[in-house]
XYZ file of N, CA and C in Angstrom:
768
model
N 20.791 0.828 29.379
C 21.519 0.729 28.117
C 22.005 2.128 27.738
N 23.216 2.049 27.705
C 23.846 3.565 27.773
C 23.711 3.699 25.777
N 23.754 5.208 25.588
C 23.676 5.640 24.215
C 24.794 5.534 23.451
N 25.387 5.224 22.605
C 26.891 5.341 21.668
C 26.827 6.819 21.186
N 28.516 7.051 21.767
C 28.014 8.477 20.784
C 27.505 8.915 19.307
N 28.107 7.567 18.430
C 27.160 7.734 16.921
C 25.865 8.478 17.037
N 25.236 7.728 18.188
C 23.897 7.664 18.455
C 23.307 8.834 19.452
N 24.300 10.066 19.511
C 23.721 10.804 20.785
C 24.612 12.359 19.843
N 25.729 12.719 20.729
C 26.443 13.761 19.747
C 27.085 13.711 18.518
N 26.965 12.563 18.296
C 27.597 12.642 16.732
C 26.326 12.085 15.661
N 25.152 12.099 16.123
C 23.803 11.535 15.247
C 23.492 12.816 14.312
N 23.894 13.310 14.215
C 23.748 14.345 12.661
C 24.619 14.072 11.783
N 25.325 13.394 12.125
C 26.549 12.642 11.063
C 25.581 11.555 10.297
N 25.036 10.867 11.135
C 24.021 10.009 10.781
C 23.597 9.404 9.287
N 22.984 10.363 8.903
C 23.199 10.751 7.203
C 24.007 10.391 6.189
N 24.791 10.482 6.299
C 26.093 9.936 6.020
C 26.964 9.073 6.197
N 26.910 8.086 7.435
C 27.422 6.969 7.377
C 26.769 6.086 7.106
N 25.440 5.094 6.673
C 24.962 4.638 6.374
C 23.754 5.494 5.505
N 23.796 5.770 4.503
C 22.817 6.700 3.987
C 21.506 5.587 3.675
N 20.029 6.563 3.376
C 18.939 5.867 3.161
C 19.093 4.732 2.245
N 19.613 5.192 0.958
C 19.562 4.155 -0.070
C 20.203 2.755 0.283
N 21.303 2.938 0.937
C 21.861 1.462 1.429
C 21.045 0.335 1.737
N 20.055 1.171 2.324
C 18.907 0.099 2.916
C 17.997 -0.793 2.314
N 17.878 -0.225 0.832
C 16.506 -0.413 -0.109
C 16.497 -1.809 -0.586
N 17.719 -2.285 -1.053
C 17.457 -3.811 -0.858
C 17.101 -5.003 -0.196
N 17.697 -4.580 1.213
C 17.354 -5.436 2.236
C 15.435 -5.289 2.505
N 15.400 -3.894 2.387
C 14.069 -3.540 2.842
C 13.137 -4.391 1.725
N 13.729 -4.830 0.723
C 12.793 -5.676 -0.219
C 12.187 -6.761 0.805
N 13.526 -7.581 1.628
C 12.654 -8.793 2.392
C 12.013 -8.244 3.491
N 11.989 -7.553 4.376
C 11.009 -7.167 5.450
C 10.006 -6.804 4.593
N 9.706 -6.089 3.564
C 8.822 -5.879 2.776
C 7.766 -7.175 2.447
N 8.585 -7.953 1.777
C 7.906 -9.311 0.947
C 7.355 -10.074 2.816
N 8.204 -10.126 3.461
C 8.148 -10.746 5.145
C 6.751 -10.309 5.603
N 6.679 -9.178 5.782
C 5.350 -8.881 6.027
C 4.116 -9.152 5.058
N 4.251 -8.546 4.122
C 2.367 -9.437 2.977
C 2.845 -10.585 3.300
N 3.412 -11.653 3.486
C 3.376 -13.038 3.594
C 2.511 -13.049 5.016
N 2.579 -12.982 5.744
C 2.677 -12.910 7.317
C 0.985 -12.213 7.274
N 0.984 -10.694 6.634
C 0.035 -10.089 7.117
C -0.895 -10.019 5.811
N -1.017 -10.083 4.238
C -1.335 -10.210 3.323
C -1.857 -8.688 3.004
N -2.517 -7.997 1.585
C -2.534 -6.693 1.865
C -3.164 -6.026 2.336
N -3.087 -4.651 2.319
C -3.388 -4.019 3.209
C -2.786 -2.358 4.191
N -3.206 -1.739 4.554
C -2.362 -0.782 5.058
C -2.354 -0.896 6.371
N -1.067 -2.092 6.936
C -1.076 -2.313 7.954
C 0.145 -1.605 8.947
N -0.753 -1.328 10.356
C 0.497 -0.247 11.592
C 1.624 -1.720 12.299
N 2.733 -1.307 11.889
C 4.082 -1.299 12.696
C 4.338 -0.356 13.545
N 4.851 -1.248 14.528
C 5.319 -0.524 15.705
C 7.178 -1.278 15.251
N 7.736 0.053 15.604
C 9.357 -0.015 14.869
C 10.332 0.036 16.279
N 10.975 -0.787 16.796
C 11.877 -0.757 17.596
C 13.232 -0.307 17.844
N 13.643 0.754 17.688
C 14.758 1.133 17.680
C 15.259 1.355 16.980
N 14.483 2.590 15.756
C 14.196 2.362 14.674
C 15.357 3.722 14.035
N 16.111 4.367 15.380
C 17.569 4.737 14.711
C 17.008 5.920 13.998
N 18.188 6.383 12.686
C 17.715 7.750 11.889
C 16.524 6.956 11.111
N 15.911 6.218 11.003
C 14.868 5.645 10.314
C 14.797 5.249 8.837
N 16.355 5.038 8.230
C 16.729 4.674 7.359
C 15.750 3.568 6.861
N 16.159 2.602 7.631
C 15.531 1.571 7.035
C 13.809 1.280 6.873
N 13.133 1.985 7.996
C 11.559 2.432 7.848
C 11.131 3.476 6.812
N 11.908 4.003 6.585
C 11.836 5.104 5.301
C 11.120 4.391 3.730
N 11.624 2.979 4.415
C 11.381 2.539 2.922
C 10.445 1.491 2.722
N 9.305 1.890 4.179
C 8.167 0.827 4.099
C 7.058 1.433 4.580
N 7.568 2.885 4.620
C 6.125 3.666 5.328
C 5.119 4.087 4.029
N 5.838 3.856 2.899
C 4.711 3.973 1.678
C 3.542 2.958 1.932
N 3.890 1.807 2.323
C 2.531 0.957 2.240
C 2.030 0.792 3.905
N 2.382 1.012 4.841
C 2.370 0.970 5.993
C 2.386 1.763 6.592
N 1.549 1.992 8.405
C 1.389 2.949 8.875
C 2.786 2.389 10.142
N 3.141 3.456 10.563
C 4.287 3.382 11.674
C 4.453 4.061 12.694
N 5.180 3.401 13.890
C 4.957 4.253 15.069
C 6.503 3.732 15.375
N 7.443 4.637 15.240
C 8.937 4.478 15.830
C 9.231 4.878 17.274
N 10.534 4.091 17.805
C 10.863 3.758 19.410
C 11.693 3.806 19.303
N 13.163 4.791 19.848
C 14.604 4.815 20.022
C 14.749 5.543 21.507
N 15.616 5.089 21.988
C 16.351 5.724 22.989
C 16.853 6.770 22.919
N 17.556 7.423 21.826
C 18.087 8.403 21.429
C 17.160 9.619 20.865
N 17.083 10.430 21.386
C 16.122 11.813 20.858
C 17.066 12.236 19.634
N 18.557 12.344 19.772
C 18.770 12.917 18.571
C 18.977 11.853 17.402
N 18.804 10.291 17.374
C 18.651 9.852 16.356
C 16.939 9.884 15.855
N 16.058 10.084 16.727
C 14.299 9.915 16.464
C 14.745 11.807 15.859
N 15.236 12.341 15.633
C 14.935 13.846 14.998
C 15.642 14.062 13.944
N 16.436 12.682 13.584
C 16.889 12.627 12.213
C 15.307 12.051 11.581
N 15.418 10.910 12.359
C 14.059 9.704 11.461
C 13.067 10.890 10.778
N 12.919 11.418 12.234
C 11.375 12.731 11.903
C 11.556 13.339 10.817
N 12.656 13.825 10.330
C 13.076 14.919 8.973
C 12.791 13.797 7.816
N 13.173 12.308 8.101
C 12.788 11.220 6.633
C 11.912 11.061 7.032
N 10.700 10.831 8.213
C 9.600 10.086 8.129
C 8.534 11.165 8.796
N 7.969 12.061 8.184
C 7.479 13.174 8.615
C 6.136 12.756 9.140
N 5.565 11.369 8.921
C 4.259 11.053 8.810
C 3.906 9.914 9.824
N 5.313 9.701 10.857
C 5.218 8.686 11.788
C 5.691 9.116 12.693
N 4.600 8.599 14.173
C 4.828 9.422 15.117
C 6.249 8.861 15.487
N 6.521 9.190 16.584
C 8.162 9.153 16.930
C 8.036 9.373 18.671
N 8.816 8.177 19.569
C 8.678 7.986 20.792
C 10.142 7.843 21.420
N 10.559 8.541 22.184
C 11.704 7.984 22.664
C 11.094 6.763 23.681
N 11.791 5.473 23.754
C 11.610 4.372 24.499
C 12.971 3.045 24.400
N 12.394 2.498 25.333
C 13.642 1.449 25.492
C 12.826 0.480 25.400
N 13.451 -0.508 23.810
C 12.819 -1.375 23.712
C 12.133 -2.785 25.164
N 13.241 -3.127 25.780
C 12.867 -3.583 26.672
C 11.737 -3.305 27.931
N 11.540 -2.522 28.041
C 10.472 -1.817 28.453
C 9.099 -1.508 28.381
N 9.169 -0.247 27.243
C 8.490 0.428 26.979
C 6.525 -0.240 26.623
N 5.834 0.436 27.150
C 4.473 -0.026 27.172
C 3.706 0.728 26.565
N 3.124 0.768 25.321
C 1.915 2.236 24.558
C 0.337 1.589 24.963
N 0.246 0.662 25.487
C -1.305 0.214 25.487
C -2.177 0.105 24.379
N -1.171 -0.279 23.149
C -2.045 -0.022 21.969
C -1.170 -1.541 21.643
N -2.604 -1.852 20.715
C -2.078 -3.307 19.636
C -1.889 -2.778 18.127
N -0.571 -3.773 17.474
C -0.134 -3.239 16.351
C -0.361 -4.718 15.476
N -0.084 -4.567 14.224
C -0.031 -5.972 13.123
C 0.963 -6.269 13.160
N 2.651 -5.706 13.183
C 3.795 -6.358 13.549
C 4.594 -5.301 14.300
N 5.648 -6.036 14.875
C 6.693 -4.989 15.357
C 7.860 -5.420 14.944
N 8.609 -4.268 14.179
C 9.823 -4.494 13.964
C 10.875 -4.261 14.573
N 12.404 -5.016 14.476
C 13.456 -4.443 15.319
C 14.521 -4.827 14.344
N 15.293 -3.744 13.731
C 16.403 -3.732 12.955
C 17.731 -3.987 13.607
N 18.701 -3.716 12.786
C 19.746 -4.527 13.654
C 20.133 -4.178 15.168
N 19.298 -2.708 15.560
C 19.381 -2.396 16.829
C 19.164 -3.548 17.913
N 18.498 -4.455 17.466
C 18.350 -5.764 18.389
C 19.591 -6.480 18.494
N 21.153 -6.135 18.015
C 22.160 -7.089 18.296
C 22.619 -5.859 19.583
N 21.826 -5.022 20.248
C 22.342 -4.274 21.072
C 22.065 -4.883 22.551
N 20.711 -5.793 22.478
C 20.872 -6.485 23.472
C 21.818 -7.622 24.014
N 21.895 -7.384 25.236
C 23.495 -8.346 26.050
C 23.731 -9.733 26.428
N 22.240 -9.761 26.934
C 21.943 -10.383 27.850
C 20.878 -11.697 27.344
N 20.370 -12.640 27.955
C 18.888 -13.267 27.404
C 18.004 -12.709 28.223
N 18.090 -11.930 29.465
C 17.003 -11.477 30.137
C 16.879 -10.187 29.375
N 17.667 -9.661 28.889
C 17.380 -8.460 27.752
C 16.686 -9.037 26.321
N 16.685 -10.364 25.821
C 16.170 -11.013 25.007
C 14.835 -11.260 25.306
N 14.348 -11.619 27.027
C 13.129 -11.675 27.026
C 12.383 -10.791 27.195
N 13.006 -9.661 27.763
C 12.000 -8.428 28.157
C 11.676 -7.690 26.769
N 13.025 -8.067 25.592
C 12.507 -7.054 24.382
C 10.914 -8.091 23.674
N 11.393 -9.622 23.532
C 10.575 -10.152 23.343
C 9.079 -9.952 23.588
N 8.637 -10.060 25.118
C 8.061 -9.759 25.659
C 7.143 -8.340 25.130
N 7.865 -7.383 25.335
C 7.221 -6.034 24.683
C 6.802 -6.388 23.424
N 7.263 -6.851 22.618
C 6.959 -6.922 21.139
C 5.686 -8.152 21.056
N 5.757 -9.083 21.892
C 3.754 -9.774 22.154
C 3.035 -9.285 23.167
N 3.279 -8.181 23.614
C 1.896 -7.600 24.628
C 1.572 -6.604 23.530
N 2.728 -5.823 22.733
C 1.651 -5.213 21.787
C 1.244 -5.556 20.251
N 1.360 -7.123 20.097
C 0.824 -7.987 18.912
C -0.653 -8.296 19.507
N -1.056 -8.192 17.916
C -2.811 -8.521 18.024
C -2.422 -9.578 17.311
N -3.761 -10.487 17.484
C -3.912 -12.314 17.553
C -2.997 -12.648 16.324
N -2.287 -13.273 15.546
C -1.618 -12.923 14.221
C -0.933 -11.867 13.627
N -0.914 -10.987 14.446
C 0.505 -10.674 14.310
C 2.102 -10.809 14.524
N 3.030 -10.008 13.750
C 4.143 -11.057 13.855
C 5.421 -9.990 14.030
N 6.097 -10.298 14.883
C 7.525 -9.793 14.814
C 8.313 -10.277 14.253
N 9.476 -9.188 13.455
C 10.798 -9.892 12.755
C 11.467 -8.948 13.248
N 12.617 -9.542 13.560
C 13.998 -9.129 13.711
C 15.185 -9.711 13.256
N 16.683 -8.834 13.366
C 17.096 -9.054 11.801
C 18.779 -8.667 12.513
N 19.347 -9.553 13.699
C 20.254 -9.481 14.157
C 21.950 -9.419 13.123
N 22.727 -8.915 13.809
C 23.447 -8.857 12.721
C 24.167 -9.812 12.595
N 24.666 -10.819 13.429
C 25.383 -12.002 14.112
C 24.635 -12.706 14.887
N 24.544 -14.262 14.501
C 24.839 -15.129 15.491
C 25.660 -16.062 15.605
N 25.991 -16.729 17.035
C 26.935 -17.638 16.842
C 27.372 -18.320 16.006
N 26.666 -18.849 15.350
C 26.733 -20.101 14.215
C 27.291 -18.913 12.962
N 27.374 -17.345 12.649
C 27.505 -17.248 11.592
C 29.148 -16.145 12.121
N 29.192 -15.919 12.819
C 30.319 -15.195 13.103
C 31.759 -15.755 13.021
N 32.156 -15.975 12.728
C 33.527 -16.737 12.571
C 34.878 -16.054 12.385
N 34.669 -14.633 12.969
C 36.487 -14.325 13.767
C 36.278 -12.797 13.041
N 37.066 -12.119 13.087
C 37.047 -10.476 12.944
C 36.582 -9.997 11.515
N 35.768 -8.685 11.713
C 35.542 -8.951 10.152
C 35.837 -7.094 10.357
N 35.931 -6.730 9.340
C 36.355 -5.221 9.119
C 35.663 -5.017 7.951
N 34.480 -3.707 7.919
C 33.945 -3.025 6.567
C 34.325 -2.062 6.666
N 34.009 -1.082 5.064
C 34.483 0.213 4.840
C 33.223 1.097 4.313
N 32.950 1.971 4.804
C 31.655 2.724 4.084
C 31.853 4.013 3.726
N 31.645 4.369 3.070
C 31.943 5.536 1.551
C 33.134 5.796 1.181
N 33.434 6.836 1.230
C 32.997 8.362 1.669
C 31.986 8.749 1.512
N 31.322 9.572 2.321
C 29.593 9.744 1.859
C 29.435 11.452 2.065
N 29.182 12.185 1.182
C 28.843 13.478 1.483
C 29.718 14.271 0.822
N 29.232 15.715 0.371
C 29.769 16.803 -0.123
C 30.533 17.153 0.927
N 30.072 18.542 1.220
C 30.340 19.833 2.050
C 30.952 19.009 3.157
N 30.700 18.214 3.749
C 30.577 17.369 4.833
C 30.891 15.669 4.357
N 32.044 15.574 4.493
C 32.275 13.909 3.776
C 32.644 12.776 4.980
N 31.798 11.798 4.886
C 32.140 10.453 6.316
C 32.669 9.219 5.520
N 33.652 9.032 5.834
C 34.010 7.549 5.455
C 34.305 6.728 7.161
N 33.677 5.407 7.087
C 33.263 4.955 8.167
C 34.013 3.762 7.874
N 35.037 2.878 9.015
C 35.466 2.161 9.304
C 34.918 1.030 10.530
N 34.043 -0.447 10.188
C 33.946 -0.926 11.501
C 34.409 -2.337 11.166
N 34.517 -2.160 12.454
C 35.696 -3.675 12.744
C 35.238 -4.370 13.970
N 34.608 -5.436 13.640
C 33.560 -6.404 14.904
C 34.988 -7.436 15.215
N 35.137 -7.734 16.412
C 35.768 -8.585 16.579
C 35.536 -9.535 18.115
N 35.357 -10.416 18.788
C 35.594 -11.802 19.935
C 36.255 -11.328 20.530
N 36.810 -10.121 21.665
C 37.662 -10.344 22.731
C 37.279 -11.588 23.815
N 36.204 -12.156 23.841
C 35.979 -13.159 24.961
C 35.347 -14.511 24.352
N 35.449 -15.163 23.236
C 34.932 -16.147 23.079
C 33.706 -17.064 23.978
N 34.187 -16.689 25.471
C 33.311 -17.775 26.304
C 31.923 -16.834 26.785
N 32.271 -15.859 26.426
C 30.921 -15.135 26.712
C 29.656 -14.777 25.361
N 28.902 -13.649 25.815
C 27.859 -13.453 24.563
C 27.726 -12.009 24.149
N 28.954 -11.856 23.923
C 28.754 -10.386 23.395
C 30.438 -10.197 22.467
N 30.209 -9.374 21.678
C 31.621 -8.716 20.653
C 31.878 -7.501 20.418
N 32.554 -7.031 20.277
C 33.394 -5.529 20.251
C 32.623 -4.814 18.852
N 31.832 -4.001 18.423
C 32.147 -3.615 17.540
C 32.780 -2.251 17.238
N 34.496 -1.537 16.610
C 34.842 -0.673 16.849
C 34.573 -0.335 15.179
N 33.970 1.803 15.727
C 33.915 2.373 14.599
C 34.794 3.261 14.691
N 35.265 3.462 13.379
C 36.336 4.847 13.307
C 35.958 5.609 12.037
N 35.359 6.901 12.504
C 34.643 7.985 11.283
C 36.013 8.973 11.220
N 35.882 8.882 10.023
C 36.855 10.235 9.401
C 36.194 11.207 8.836
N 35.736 12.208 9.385
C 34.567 13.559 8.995
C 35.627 14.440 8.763
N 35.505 14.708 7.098
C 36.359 15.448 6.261
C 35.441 16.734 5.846
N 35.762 17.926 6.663
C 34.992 19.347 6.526
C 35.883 20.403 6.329
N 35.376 21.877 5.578
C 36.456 22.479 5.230
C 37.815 21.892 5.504
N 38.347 21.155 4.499
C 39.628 20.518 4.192
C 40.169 20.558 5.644
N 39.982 19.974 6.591
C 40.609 19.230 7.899
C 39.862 17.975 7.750
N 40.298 16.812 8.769
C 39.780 15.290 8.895
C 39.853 15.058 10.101
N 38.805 14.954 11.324
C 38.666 14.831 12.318
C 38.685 13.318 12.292
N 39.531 12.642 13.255
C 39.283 11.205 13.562
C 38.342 10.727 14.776
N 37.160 10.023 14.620
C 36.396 10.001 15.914
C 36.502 8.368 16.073
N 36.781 7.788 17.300
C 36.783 6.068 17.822
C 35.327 6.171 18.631
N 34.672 5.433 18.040
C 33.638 4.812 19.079
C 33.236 3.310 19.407
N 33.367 3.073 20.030
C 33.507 1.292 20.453
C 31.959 0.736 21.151
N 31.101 0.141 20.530
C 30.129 -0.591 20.726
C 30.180 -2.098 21.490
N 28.883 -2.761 22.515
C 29.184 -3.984 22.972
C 27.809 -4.411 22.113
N 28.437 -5.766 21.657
C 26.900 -6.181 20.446
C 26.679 -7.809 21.430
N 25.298 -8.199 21.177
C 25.106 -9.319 22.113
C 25.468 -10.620 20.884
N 25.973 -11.665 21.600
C 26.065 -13.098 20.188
C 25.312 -14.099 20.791
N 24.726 -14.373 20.183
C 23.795 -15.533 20.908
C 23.613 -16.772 19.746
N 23.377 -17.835 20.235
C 23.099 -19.364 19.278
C 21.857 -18.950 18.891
N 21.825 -19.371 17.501
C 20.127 -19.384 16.987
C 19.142 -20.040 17.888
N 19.708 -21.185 18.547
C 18.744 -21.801 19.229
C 18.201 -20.918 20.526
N 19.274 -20.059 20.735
C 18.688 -19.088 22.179
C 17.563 -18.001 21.859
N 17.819 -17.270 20.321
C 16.987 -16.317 19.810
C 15.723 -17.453 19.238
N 15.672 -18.746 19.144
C 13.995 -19.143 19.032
C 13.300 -19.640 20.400
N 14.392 -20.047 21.158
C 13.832 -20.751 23.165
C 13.415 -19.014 23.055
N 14.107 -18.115 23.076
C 13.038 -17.160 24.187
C 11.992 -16.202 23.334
N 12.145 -16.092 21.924
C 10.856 -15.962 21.109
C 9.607 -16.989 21.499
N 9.838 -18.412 21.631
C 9.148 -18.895 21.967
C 8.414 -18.817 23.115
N 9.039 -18.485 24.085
C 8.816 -18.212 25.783
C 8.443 -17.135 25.677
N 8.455 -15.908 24.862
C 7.251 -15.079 24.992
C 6.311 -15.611 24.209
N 5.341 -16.411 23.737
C 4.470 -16.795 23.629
C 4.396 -16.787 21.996
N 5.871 -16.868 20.927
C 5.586 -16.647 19.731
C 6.301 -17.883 18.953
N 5.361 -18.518 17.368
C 5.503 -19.268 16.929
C 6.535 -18.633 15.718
N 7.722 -19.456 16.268
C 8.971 -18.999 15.597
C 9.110 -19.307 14.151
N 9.786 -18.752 13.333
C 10.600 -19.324 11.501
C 11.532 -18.528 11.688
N 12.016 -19.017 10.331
C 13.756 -18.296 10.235
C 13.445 -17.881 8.917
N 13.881 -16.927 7.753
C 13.711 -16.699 6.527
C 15.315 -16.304 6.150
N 16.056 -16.778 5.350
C 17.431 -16.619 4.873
C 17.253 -14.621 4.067
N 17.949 -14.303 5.118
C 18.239 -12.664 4.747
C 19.583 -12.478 4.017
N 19.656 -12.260 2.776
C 21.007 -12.378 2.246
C 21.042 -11.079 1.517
N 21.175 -10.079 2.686
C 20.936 -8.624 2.506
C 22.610 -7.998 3.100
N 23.068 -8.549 3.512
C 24.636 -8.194 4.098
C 25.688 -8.372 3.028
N 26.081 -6.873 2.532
C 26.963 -6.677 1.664
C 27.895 -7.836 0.991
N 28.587 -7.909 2.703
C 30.126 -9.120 2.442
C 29.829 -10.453 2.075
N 28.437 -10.885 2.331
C 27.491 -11.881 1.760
C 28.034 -12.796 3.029
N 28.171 -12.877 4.386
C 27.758 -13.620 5.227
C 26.079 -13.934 5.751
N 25.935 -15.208 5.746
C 24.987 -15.823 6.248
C 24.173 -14.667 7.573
N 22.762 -14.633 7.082
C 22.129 -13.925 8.130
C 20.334 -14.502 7.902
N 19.996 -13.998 8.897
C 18.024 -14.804 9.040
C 17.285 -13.153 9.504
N 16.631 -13.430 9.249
C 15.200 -13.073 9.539
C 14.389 -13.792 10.695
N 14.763 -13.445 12.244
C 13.702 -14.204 13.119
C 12.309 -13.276 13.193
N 11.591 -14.522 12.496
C 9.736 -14.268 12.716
C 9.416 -14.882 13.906
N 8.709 -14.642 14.448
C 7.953 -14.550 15.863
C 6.275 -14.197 15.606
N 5.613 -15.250 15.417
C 3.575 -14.916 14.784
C 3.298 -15.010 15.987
N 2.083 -14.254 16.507
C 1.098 -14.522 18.120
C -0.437 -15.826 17.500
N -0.286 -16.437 17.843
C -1.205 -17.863 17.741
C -2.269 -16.153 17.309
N -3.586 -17.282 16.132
C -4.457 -16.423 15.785
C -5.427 -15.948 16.890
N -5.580 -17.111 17.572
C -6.268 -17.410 19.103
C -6.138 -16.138 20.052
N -7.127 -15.335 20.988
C -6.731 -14.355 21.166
C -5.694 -14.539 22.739
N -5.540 -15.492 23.146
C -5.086 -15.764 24.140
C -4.880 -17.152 24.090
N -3.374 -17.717 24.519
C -2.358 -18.388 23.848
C -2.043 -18.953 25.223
N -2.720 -18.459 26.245
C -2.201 -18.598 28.029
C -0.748 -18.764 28.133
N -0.341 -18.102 27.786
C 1.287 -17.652 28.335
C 1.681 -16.535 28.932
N 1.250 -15.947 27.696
C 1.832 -14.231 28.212
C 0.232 -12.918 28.008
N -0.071 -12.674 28.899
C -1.280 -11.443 29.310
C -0.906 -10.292 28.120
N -1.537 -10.350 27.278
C -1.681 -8.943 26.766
C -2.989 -7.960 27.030
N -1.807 -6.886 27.353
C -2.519 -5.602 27.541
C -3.559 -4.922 26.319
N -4.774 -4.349 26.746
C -5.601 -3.611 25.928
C -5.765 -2.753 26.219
């Protein structure tokens, strides 16, 4: 999975195109998602691709965290907001810590997967390191059933000294397949010049029914929770994924 440049030389921009606060509402339902799920407590997340860490920023008050990105220079933004959680470069699909967590999260970085064998391997990782009742949510940005033809947002201008106004525009070049275009165009306005930067993303689309068959097939008892955290107010879920309380479910071997 190759890096976007958002996400590699241009991740100090970061800051500024989606700033922390944007997040704080949505973060209400992963918030409320978890005490339901896990009840209270100061319970460890393991964070999947967890980006400048915007959106973990705003749950590490009650929770302990352990963040996972591919990108070193987006995990050294997170580090400057989340000074108190360790920080791993890893690929969600992959990656193995030998440690059990109470949930694992994956923010919209999960519409980065392509594939369903990229659906099961992220799956997968996220119940070898769930303990008996614990639960994954993830929080795709599209699925089939809710996408319905090009959509274009606008974000800020954001910043003093340094100003980003961010243009993205998701759109279907292939209908018969499972993936969509999403193109960004940043206008970084510094000492009075405006640099234009294009960066073009591939996002995966999949039927709801495909994101609960292979939650399920890693060994997790699926729900949906209505996330109505997306600005333009299109339809979006919350897939939960619980590990049976049972410590072994005979499906899938977790590691200790």
């Amino acid at each position: 999975m190759s890096i976007p440049p958002i996400y590699d030389e241009l991740a100090e921009h970061w800051p500024l195109v989606l700033p922390r606060d944007d997040y704080a509402a949505e973060a209400t339902h992963w918030r409320e998602t978890l005490r339901e799920a896990l009840g209270p407590g100061r319970h460890h997340v393991l964070d999947l691709g967890t980006g400048g860490g915007h959106s973990l920023s705003h749950l590490t008050e009650e929770f302990d965290a352990t963040a996972v990105d591919l990108s070193p220079a987006m995990l050294a933004n997170s580090e400057r907001l989340n000074p108190g959680v360790e920080h791993l470069v890893g690929d969600m699909r992959s990656i193995r810590l030998g440690r059990m967590f109470d949930a694992v999260l994956i923010h919209d970085s999960v519409s980065y997967l392509l594939s369903e064998d990229d659906l099961a391997a992220t799956f997968t990782t996220a119940r070898i390191h769930l303990r008996p009742g614990g639960v994954l949510i993830c929080a795709p940005d599209w699925t089939r059933e809710t996408f319905d033809g090009p959509q274009a947002h606008v974000h800020g201008p954001h910043g003093d000294e340094r100003e980003i106004t961010t243009l993205v525009y998701d759109h279907d070049p292939d209908p018969t397949d499972t993936t969509i275009e999403a193109i960004f165009v940043f206008l970084i306005r510094k000492d009075g010049q405006v640099r234009v930067v294009e960066d073009r993303h591939l996002l995966g689309l999949f039927p709801r029914a495909t994101w609960e068959r292979q939650m399920t097939a890693a060994g997790l008892d699926v729900s949906l929770r209505s996330f109505p955290a997306e600005k333009d107010g299109h339809e979006a879920w919350l897939f939960i994924g619980r590990v049976p309380d049972r410590a072994d479910d005979g499906r899938v071997a977790v590691s200790r």
